[in-house]
Amino acid sequence: MAQARATVETAAAESRRGGRVREILSWYGSDNPGTLTNLARLMNHGRLAGTGRFVILPVDQGFEHGPARSFAANPAGYDPRYHFELALAAGCNAYAAPLGFLEAGATEFAGDIPLILKLNNSDSLYSGGDPCPAITGSVDEALRLGCSAIGFTIYPASAQRNQMYGEIRELTEEAKRKGLVVVVWSYPRGSGISKDGETAIDVVAYAAQIACQLGAHIVKVKPPTAHIEQAAAKKVYEKERIPVGSLAERIRHVVQSAFGGRRIVIFSGGEAKETSAIFDEVRAIRDGGGFGSIIGRNSFQRPRAEAIDFLRQVMDIYAGTAK
Amino acid sequence: MAQARATVETAAAESRRGGRVREILSWYGSDNPGTLTNLARLMNHGRLAGTGRFVILPVDQGFEHGPARSFAANPAGYDPRYHFELALAAGCNAYAAPLGFLEAGATEFAGDIPLILKLNNSDSLYSGGDPCPAITGSVDEALRLGCSAIGFTIYPASAQRNQMYGEIRELTEEAKRKGLVVVVWSYPRGSGISKDGETAIDVVAYAAQIACQLGAHIVKVKPPTAHIEQAAAKKVYEKERIPVGSLAERIRHVVQSAFGGRRIVIFSGGEAKETSAIFDEVRAIRDGGGFGSIIGRNSFQRPRAEAIDFLRQVMDIYAGTAK
Amino acid sequence: MAQARATVETAAAESRRGGRVREILSWYGSDNPGTLTNLARLMNHGRLAGTGRFVILPVDQGFEHGPARSFAANPAGYDPRYHFELALAAGCNAYAAPLGFLEAGATEFAGDIPLILKLNNSDSLYSGGDPCPAITGSVDEALRLGCSAIGFTIYPASAQRNQMYGEIRELTEEAKRKGLVVVVWSYPRGSGISKDGETAIDVVAYAAQIACQLGAHIVKVKPPTAHIEQAAAKKVYEKERIPVGSLAERIRHVVQSAFGGRRIVIFSGGEAKETSAIFDEVRAIRDGGGFGSIIGRNSFQRPRAEAIDFLRQVMDIYAGTAK
Amino acid sequence: MAQARATVETAAAESRRGGRVREILSWYGSDNPGTLTNLARLMNHGRLAGTGRFVILPVDQGFEHGPARSFAANPAGYDPRYHFELALAAGCNAYAAPLGFLEAGATEFAGDIPLILKLNNSDSLYSGGDPCPAITGSVDEALRLGCSAIGFTIYPASAQRNQMYGEIRELTEEAKRKGLVVVVWSYPRGSGISKDGETAIDVVAYAAQIACQLGAHIVKVKPPTAHIEQAAAKKVYEKERIPVGSLAERIRHVVQSAFGGRRIVIFSGGEAKETSAIFDEVRAIRDGGGFGSIIGRNSFQRPRAEAIDFLRQVMDIYAGTAK
Amino acid sequence: MAQARATVETAAAESRRGGRVREILSWYGSDNPGTLTNLARLMNHGRLAGTGRFVILPVDQGFEHGPARSFAANPAGYDPRYHFELALAAGCNAYAAPLGFLEAGATEFAGDIPLILKLNNSDSLYSGGDPCPAITGSVDEALRLGCSAIGFTIYPASAQRNQMYGEIRELTEEAKRKGLVVVVWSYPRGSGISKDGETAIDVVAYAAQIACQLGAHIVKVKPPTAHIEQAAAKKVYEKERIPVGSLAERIRHVVQSAFGGRRIVIFSGGEAKETSAIFDEVRAIRDGGGFGSIIGRNSFQRPRAEAIDFLRQVMDIYAGTAK
């Protein structure tokens, strides 16, 4: 029997795709095999398959900013199928969108690319008070559409944060029972902090920690600046001499703040900017130990060929095949 | 077997009513056959059957504006049966109303015309604060009354929009599981925008997008004006030179904003106005690629014969048999 | 917009893996995208990925025949992990087993290969009366373990068939709602037919039809003999001169009986036999339009290297890269 | 950070109780931390704590055989508290009993010893037909009483086996979700086999396999004889020359049949017999790789001091501190 | 039988670990054996096992104060596994943390130390208005993770206190039905009292009473000062000459206020301060009849060896083996 076991173990080791994928899965010891299977799917798809790095295409701007601001620059993007195809052709790990956009292509692209259903969204037609998105989907809808994960946005620093934390808590429990992955967009915003504070290093690190404590498998935050927002935090950063001078150092600190590097943290591309600036940012994310990028406007607002070329260059940086 | 298959396919093609209906159904690939069946019913009924165009009679003004404001001009309309019969005689695709109005005729007119149960409504006896309708029906009530669809109003730009989005999310999930169509009235209104903004082209296009993202099969919006409400949008409309000069151009933009034309968008008739103005509006909707009109007060407040004549002329414009 | 659409369609066509996979998915138009996604997963994994052909490893013999009869010939198979690894190394489309066997490896092999949870099983310690398996799993367990499909055995011709049909009906409804695929093992057996009748061409074709009518996505039957069991059927086979002389002809007839070839029908390998006989059988299945094989004992009872070589040869026949 | 991680790992390794316990827990990768916690509790209690070996006291004979047959020999046992105390004083890993017996002492002995609630039981006042126990408890009752596990008896070879398999399937799903361990008593019995067959090596090995496939964490079977009951099995045992001559060899075969040794298998003491015969049996179980014993009548029917001495000697054999 | 009973009782008494544990359990006569079992587990683990005294490690500061303020002083603490191991190595009775931190180690440390799932938490990125934490876990999650208790914070004196009282009421009812212990952090805070009032002796005693009345099994409060906040209370303290001069006297009064000493009251360590000051405080808690300490920042922010030494000294004071 000992021999039989040895055979199993050797063979298993040989045939296993990506030791890094296995290593990352091992951090999620409380999750059932269904959730781990979907987490593996996200890591085993696209050009970065097996590397433990991520480039995800998110398209919720139609809901968040309106159609013209999102798609007029590249009108092909009005058609929901465009984004499935773009994510697939570029070799992204996954495509994330609200209910309507996924419904409009999920059958046509069934099985082609892992999907993430965004379960809450804010529109820009009303902007009074502290932000709180509307619930726009459900875990059962994610199963119906063949998704691997649910996505959810929290706004720490909003007066309505508890509402959001309570919602994601409930959705997380259900998603984990049903074998799905939970991706949390953690964007501090609201009357608790200043505008600059939204990307302050202390605030972004804190936002990552909150998402992890709420049970997220994957956390998305913004690349942090060197600004420190909170006085109580400032004292600690100075006393402990936490290095936050370069972006790579700040990324490293955010990753550390996400359970000592044992949760997947990815970074948003933010507003459209020059391509070379994005590549610099991606290099810093990579060098700081970040797990990848989620890039919306900077990809789908470019013409298709340019977008694919752009996304592949980003992937090459993460894969280590480009500087 | 190849031959058998060919036979099946040819025969199916021959007997299919309206290739356009099939084409439209193909946009809804995530829906079950029950929902597609009801969507087909809406498209295969009345004078516009098979064209993919719609003229729907909605009568919720009794609830929304009160009985005298709604029915005194044509007192026959106090009787709920009047509207079933009007919609039927005029050859509308469907008749939409709140629970009470449908209950009062659903048996008598069973099978005569597709019905849409409006599941939320606002009355005018209280008007404080930002608008939010009351839930006045359910998906199970829609089944009980033999409806093909549920209808629901959202008010983007209201401080209470999240309440409405959350309600329609839940109703949509249930309606789709039970094989019904979801029609969303998307009317921006509330403290987020100005009065003019309610029909601004950027706002109406955005409202259509929101309804689609929430999972609506059919979206109803108001004909947009050339006004642009939001500064961030204005920049894009100007930079991208989106044509919004004529109503037809604006309709085209709204239709494009509804998933690149892959969702059914229909337009309200709005307030009572001169007949010729309505016909002009309908021609512009048709020329801009709109899918039809939903016309309440402009039809049921006229004497019956005049209303029928009026509705048929609208249909003739959509059918292309009138200019 | 027309141009944008064209772009989408061309690009999608280009990047789509396996036109045959899309064609097969198109037969399941009533299923939601979740189920189609899992069906695509089964077709896009392993050495036959993209061909629409299947070789599945099933290991329920431990439950059905007992451990020694199943695993003593190749004792490595006592360890549940052995079979995950064997299916993976050989390049099978999927691995199917009862609850316990899947639980014992699902985390370790999470994401490595599509799984099918067998939801009912019979043991051989009691054999009185007509056969009826016990329910040994659930749809929620399949989600928990990250499975793509449920598997279920029916015994048409058993006095207890209605019990099984009722169970699979209920499980099928739930599985389809939750985005899983339904695989039905349809094995006529019981007092309704003779021993020879279990593999009679009329009976096997009938068994395939019953499974399809019950809503199965994938049907597994035994390779049929030329025997015709039922008198009423015999008349028709003779009158219509249905060709059943060769195995390929009989396979063709069974596939036709499964909704004119629009359901996936795969064939069991049956009892261990000579390798060349199996290859002949596989060639006949391929030539008759069968979709593949599900091969248990003939693979896992051989030494690992031999089993992998054997399974790959079977796959080569299906792939058309071997005669 | 690398240093911090190293510190954690070293320290964790140092402080971890019982590498063998961790090794066994690693076999149950699909279970949640709650179930693993309770499985660890069973392994970390009593004189065998940390060894991965078990001696469990079960007292369901009051229900199964009646009070006089069970307790008259040692009347202290009429009192339910006697058995809690006996299990505790002797240093057993756990105490197992039906609802009533646990209710009568669970508060008094709360926290003193892990408890197993037997969820089904048969009485001897009716004995017609093939055996099938009654459900006599629930998973929620197990939580209410502070139990670490549920226990359940199946009778493979009974005409009513499917009833039992279906029940344990449902209970297992619930118990695992709520963090409890599942112990299955697998006792082949009924019209499917002969009386000798109940302890035949092929049948006992098969019974262990069935329990594992049904999802049991711990399986209890009877020590097997060298008899082989089923003709089909006999051929295999002879052909493969499976060694079943000594009890230790047979135990080894049963353990192998329980997922290649990756499930905990314990053995019943069976009918009261001479003490030296029991010790011989325990030595063989130990030498064959069995995980322990569950000893009822042979312990609680002796006077307390003698029983404690007896149980401790059994434990010493398992601990390797006695021959 | 009388003799048998006597035997049972004597033997039980002999073998019972810790008469003090039994005495404390006897105060909770309305609780089911499941809850008592978990309460006993808390009292029977670690270096204070059996004494009825507690030292608990709580680590919710990552959520409450942010990662840098919590872990930068001792970066090993960014890794969630560090705290499990620290609590275990130091010999704490239990480890308490929010969902994410427990999920990240619960499988690896399954069965090693009793866990408390904190079910609500506040972050510091928003601080407007009266405090009210977000719900961040559930009773079912506590079962899934193998916890012995739930933890919950109430803020008496907050305008939102009723929200919290309502939440804990519901969670308490569920936790008690499912056999878990309820630990309430009772921290008066908000517009109802002054800053000094938060630790005023009358307020702390009142906070303990409220938690007991809400059904808490274990109450955590802050060490009280001699300040008396409320005028109405002041009159009584003066009239009845309640001794509140020394900390030990105040602790005694708080313990008395928690149902005459029949509920477990433990005290927070508060902000980091000098070690000798903490030991003084602990001695006063011990002398005043307090049941123990819950010490977060003062332990996990020190280097590991120092923290273990520190915690053991605290335990020695409670155990009476140190002055």
PDB file of N, CA and C in Angstrom, chain E residues 78-113:
ATOM      1  N   TYR E  78       0.847  40.410  11.050  1.00  0.00           N
ATOM      2  CA  TYR E  78       0.062  40.583   9.827  1.00  0.00           C
ATOM      3  C   TYR E  78      -0.500  39.240   9.357  1.00  0.00           C
ATOM      4  N   ASP E  79       0.224  38.175   9.657  1.00  0.00           N
ATOM      5  CA  ASP E  79      -0.177  36.823   9.252  1.00  0.00           C
ATOM      6  C   ASP E  79      -1.194  36.271  10.260  1.00  0.00           C
ATOM      7  N   PRO E  80      -2.390  35.950   9.802  1.00  0.00           N
ATOM      8  CA  PRO E  80      -3.436  35.517  10.742  1.00  0.00           C
ATOM      9  C   PRO E  80      -3.037  34.305  11.572  1.00  0.00           C
ATOM     10  N   ARG E  81      -2.182  33.455  11.028  1.00  0.00           N
ATOM     11  CA  ARG E  81      -1.804  32.245  11.753  1.00  0.00           C
ATOM     12  C   ARG E  81      -0.990  32.554  13.005  1.00  0.00           C
ATOM     13  N   TYR E  82      -0.334  33.733  12.987  1.00  0.00           N
ATOM     14  CA  TYR E  82       0.499  34.101  14.132  1.00  0.00           C
ATOM     15  C   TYR E  82      -0.303  34.116  15.427  1.00  0.00           C
ATOM     16  N   HIS E  83      -1.514  34.614  15.356  1.00  0.00           N
ATOM     17  CA  HIS E  83      -2.302  34.826  16.576  1.00  0.00           C
ATOM     18  C   HIS E  83      -2.868  33.525  17.131  1.00  0.00           C
ATOM     19  N   PHE E  84      -3.274  32.630  16.226  1.00  0.00           N
ATOM     20  CA  PHE E  84      -3.674  31.291  16.689  1.00  0.00           C
ATOM     21  C   PHE E  84      -2.518  30.688  17.496  1.00  0.00           C
ATOM     22  N   GLU E  85      -1.341  30.780  16.887  1.00  0.00           N
ATOM     23  CA  GLU E  85      -0.182  30.115  17.480  1.00  0.00           C
ATOM     24  C   GLU E  85       0.220  30.797  18.783  1.00  0.00           C
ATOM     25  N   LEU E  86       0.121  32.121  18.813  1.00  0.00           N
ATOM     26  CA  LEU E  86       0.474  32.859  20.028  1.00  0.00           C
ATOM     27  C   LEU E  86      -0.457  32.471  21.178  1.00  0.00           C
ATOM     28  N   ALA E  87      -1.753  32.461  20.891  1.00  0.00           N
ATOM     29  CA  ALA E  87      -2.734  32.117  21.921  1.00  0.00           C
ATOM     30  C   ALA E  87      -2.489  30.703  22.432  1.00  0.00           C
ATOM     31  N   LEU E  88      -2.146  29.824  21.495  1.00  0.00           N
ATOM     32  CA  LEU E  88      -1.910  28.426  21.834  1.00  0.00           C
ATOM     33  C   LEU E  88      -0.630  28.296  22.672  1.00  0.00           C
ATOM     34  N   ALA E  89       0.433  28.921  22.204  1.00  0.00           N
ATOM     35  CA  ALA E  89       1.725  28.780  22.881  1.00  0.00           C
ATOM     36  C   ALA E  89       1.698  29.414  24.266  1.00  0.00           C
ATOM     37  N   ALA E  90       0.956  30.514  24.405  1.00  0.00           N
ATOM     38  CA  ALA E  90       0.915  31.193  25.698  1.00  0.00           C
ATOM     39  C   ALA E  90       0.000  30.481  26.684  1.00  0.00           C
ATOM     40  N   GLY E  91      -0.870  29.635  26.147  1.00  0.00           N
ATOM     41  CA  GLY E  91      -1.790  28.930  27.028  1.00  0.00           C
ATOM     42  C   GLY E  91      -3.045  29.711  27.355  1.00  0.00           C
ATOM     43  N   CYS E  92      -3.490  30.555  26.415  1.00  0.00           N
ATOM     44  CA  CYS E  92      -4.751  31.285  26.612  1.00  0.00           C
ATOM     45  C   CYS E  92      -5.938  30.311  26.615  1.00  0.00           C
ATOM     46  N   ASN E  93      -7.032  30.763  27.198  1.00  0.00           N
ATOM     47  CA  ASN E  93      -8.249  29.951  27.175  1.00  0.00           C
ATOM     48  C   ASN E  93      -8.887  29.919  25.805  1.00  0.00           C
ATOM     49  N   ALA E  94      -8.730  31.001  25.045  1.00  0.00           N
ATOM     50  CA  ALA E  94      -9.422  31.093  23.765  1.00  0.00           C
ATOM     51  C   ALA E  94      -8.799  32.198  22.937  1.00  0.00           C
ATOM     52  N   TYR E  95      -9.134  32.160  21.652  1.00  0.00           N
ATOM     53  CA  TYR E  95      -8.700  33.192  20.707  1.00  0.00           C
ATOM     54  C   TYR E  95      -9.948  33.751  20.025  1.00  0.00           C
ATOM     55  N   ALA E  96     -10.074  35.079  20.025  1.00  0.00           N
ATOM     56  CA  ALA E  96     -11.259  35.731  19.460  1.00  0.00           C
ATOM     57  C   ALA E  96     -10.866  36.637  18.309  1.00  0.00           C
ATOM     58  N   ALA E  97     -11.599  36.558  17.184  1.00  0.00           N
ATOM     59  CA  ALA E  97     -11.289  37.407  16.027  1.00  0.00           C
ATOM     60  C   ALA E  97     -12.486  37.460  15.079  1.00  0.00           C
ATOM     61  N   PRO E  98     -12.438  38.410  14.129  1.00  0.00           N
ATOM     62  CA  PRO E  98     -13.502  38.483  13.119  1.00  0.00           C
ATOM     63  C   PRO E  98     -13.387  37.330  12.113  1.00  0.00           C
ATOM     64  N   LEU E  99     -14.408  37.236  11.259  1.00  0.00           N
ATOM     65  CA  LEU E  99     -14.521  36.145  10.284  1.00  0.00           C
ATOM     66  C   LEU E  99     -13.238  35.870   9.504  1.00  0.00           C
ATOM     67  N   GLY E 100     -12.692  36.897   8.853  1.00  0.00           N
ATOM     68  CA  GLY E 100     -11.561  36.679   7.959  1.00  0.00           C
ATOM     69  C   GLY E 100     -10.346  36.103   8.678  1.00  0.00           C
ATOM     70  N   PHE E 101     -10.051  36.637   9.836  1.00  0.00           N
ATOM     71  CA  PHE E 101      -8.881  36.158  10.581  1.00  0.00           C
ATOM     72  C   PHE E 101      -9.076  34.697  11.017  1.00  0.00           C
ATOM     73  N   LEU E 102     -10.292  34.345  11.416  1.00  0.00           N
ATOM     74  CA  LEU E 102     -10.507  32.947  11.819  1.00  0.00           C
ATOM     75  C   LEU E 102     -10.478  32.012  10.605  1.00  0.00           C
ATOM     76  N   GLU E 103     -11.101  32.438   9.504  1.00  0.00           N
ATOM     77  CA  GLU E 103     -11.076  31.595   8.299  1.00  0.00           C
ATOM     78  C   GLU E 103      -9.648  31.272   7.859  1.00  0.00           C
ATOM     79  N   ALA E 104      -8.744  32.217   8.096  1.00  0.00           N
ATOM     80  CA  ALA E 104      -7.389  32.064   7.575  1.00  0.00           C
ATOM     81  C   ALA E 104      -6.520  31.113   8.388  1.00  0.00           C
ATOM     82  N   GLY E 105      -7.079  30.506   9.447  1.00  0.00           N
ATOM     83  CA  GLY E 105      -6.269  29.574  10.225  1.00  0.00           C
ATOM     84  C   GLY E 105      -7.065  28.434  10.844  1.00  0.00           C
ATOM     85  N   ALA E 106      -8.396  28.483  10.691  1.00  0.00           N
ATOM     86  CA  ALA E 106      -9.255  27.548  11.418  1.00  0.00           C
ATOM     87  C   ALA E 106      -9.002  26.097  11.050  1.00  0.00           C
ATOM     88  N   THR E 107      -8.662  25.834   9.803  1.00  0.00           N
ATOM     89  CA  THR E 107      -8.386  24.449   9.412  1.00  0.00           C
ATOM     90  C   THR E 107      -7.015  24.029   9.916  1.00  0.00           C
ATOM     91  N   GLU E 108      -6.053  24.915   9.760  1.00  0.00           N
ATOM     92  CA  GLU E 108      -4.700  24.571  10.165  1.00  0.00           C
ATOM     93  C   GLU E 108      -4.601  24.329  11.674  1.00  0.00           C
ATOM     94  N   PHE E 109      -5.377  25.075  12.452  1.00  0.00           N
ATOM     95  CA  PHE E 109      -5.316  24.936  13.910  1.00  0.00           C
ATOM     96  C   PHE E 109      -6.557  24.239  14.478  1.00  0.00           C
ATOM     97  N   ALA E 110      -7.268  23.501  13.627  1.00  0.00           N
ATOM     98  CA  ALA E 110      -8.525  22.864  14.064  1.00  0.00           C
ATOM     99  C   ALA E 110      -8.313  22.025  15.320  1.00  0.00           C
ATOM    100  N   GLY E 111      -9.081  22.338  16.351  1.00  0.00           N
ATOM    101  CA  GLY E 111      -9.024  21.554  17.572  1.00  0.00           C
ATOM    102  C   GLY E 111      -7.928  21.966  18.539  1.00  0.00           C
ATOM    103  N   ASP E 112      -7.121  22.931  18.163  1.00  0.00           N
ATOM    104  CA  ASP E 112      -5.992  23.288  19.025  1.00  0.00           C
ATOM    105  C   ASP E 112      -6.362  24.244  20.155  1.00  0.00           C
ATOM    106  N   ILE E 113      -7.362  25.107  19.921  1.00  0.00           N
ATOM    107  CA  ILE E 113      -7.701  26.111  20.929  1.00  0.00           C
ATOM    108  C   ILE E 113      -9.133  26.577  20.680  1.00  0.00           C
TER     109      ILE E 113
END
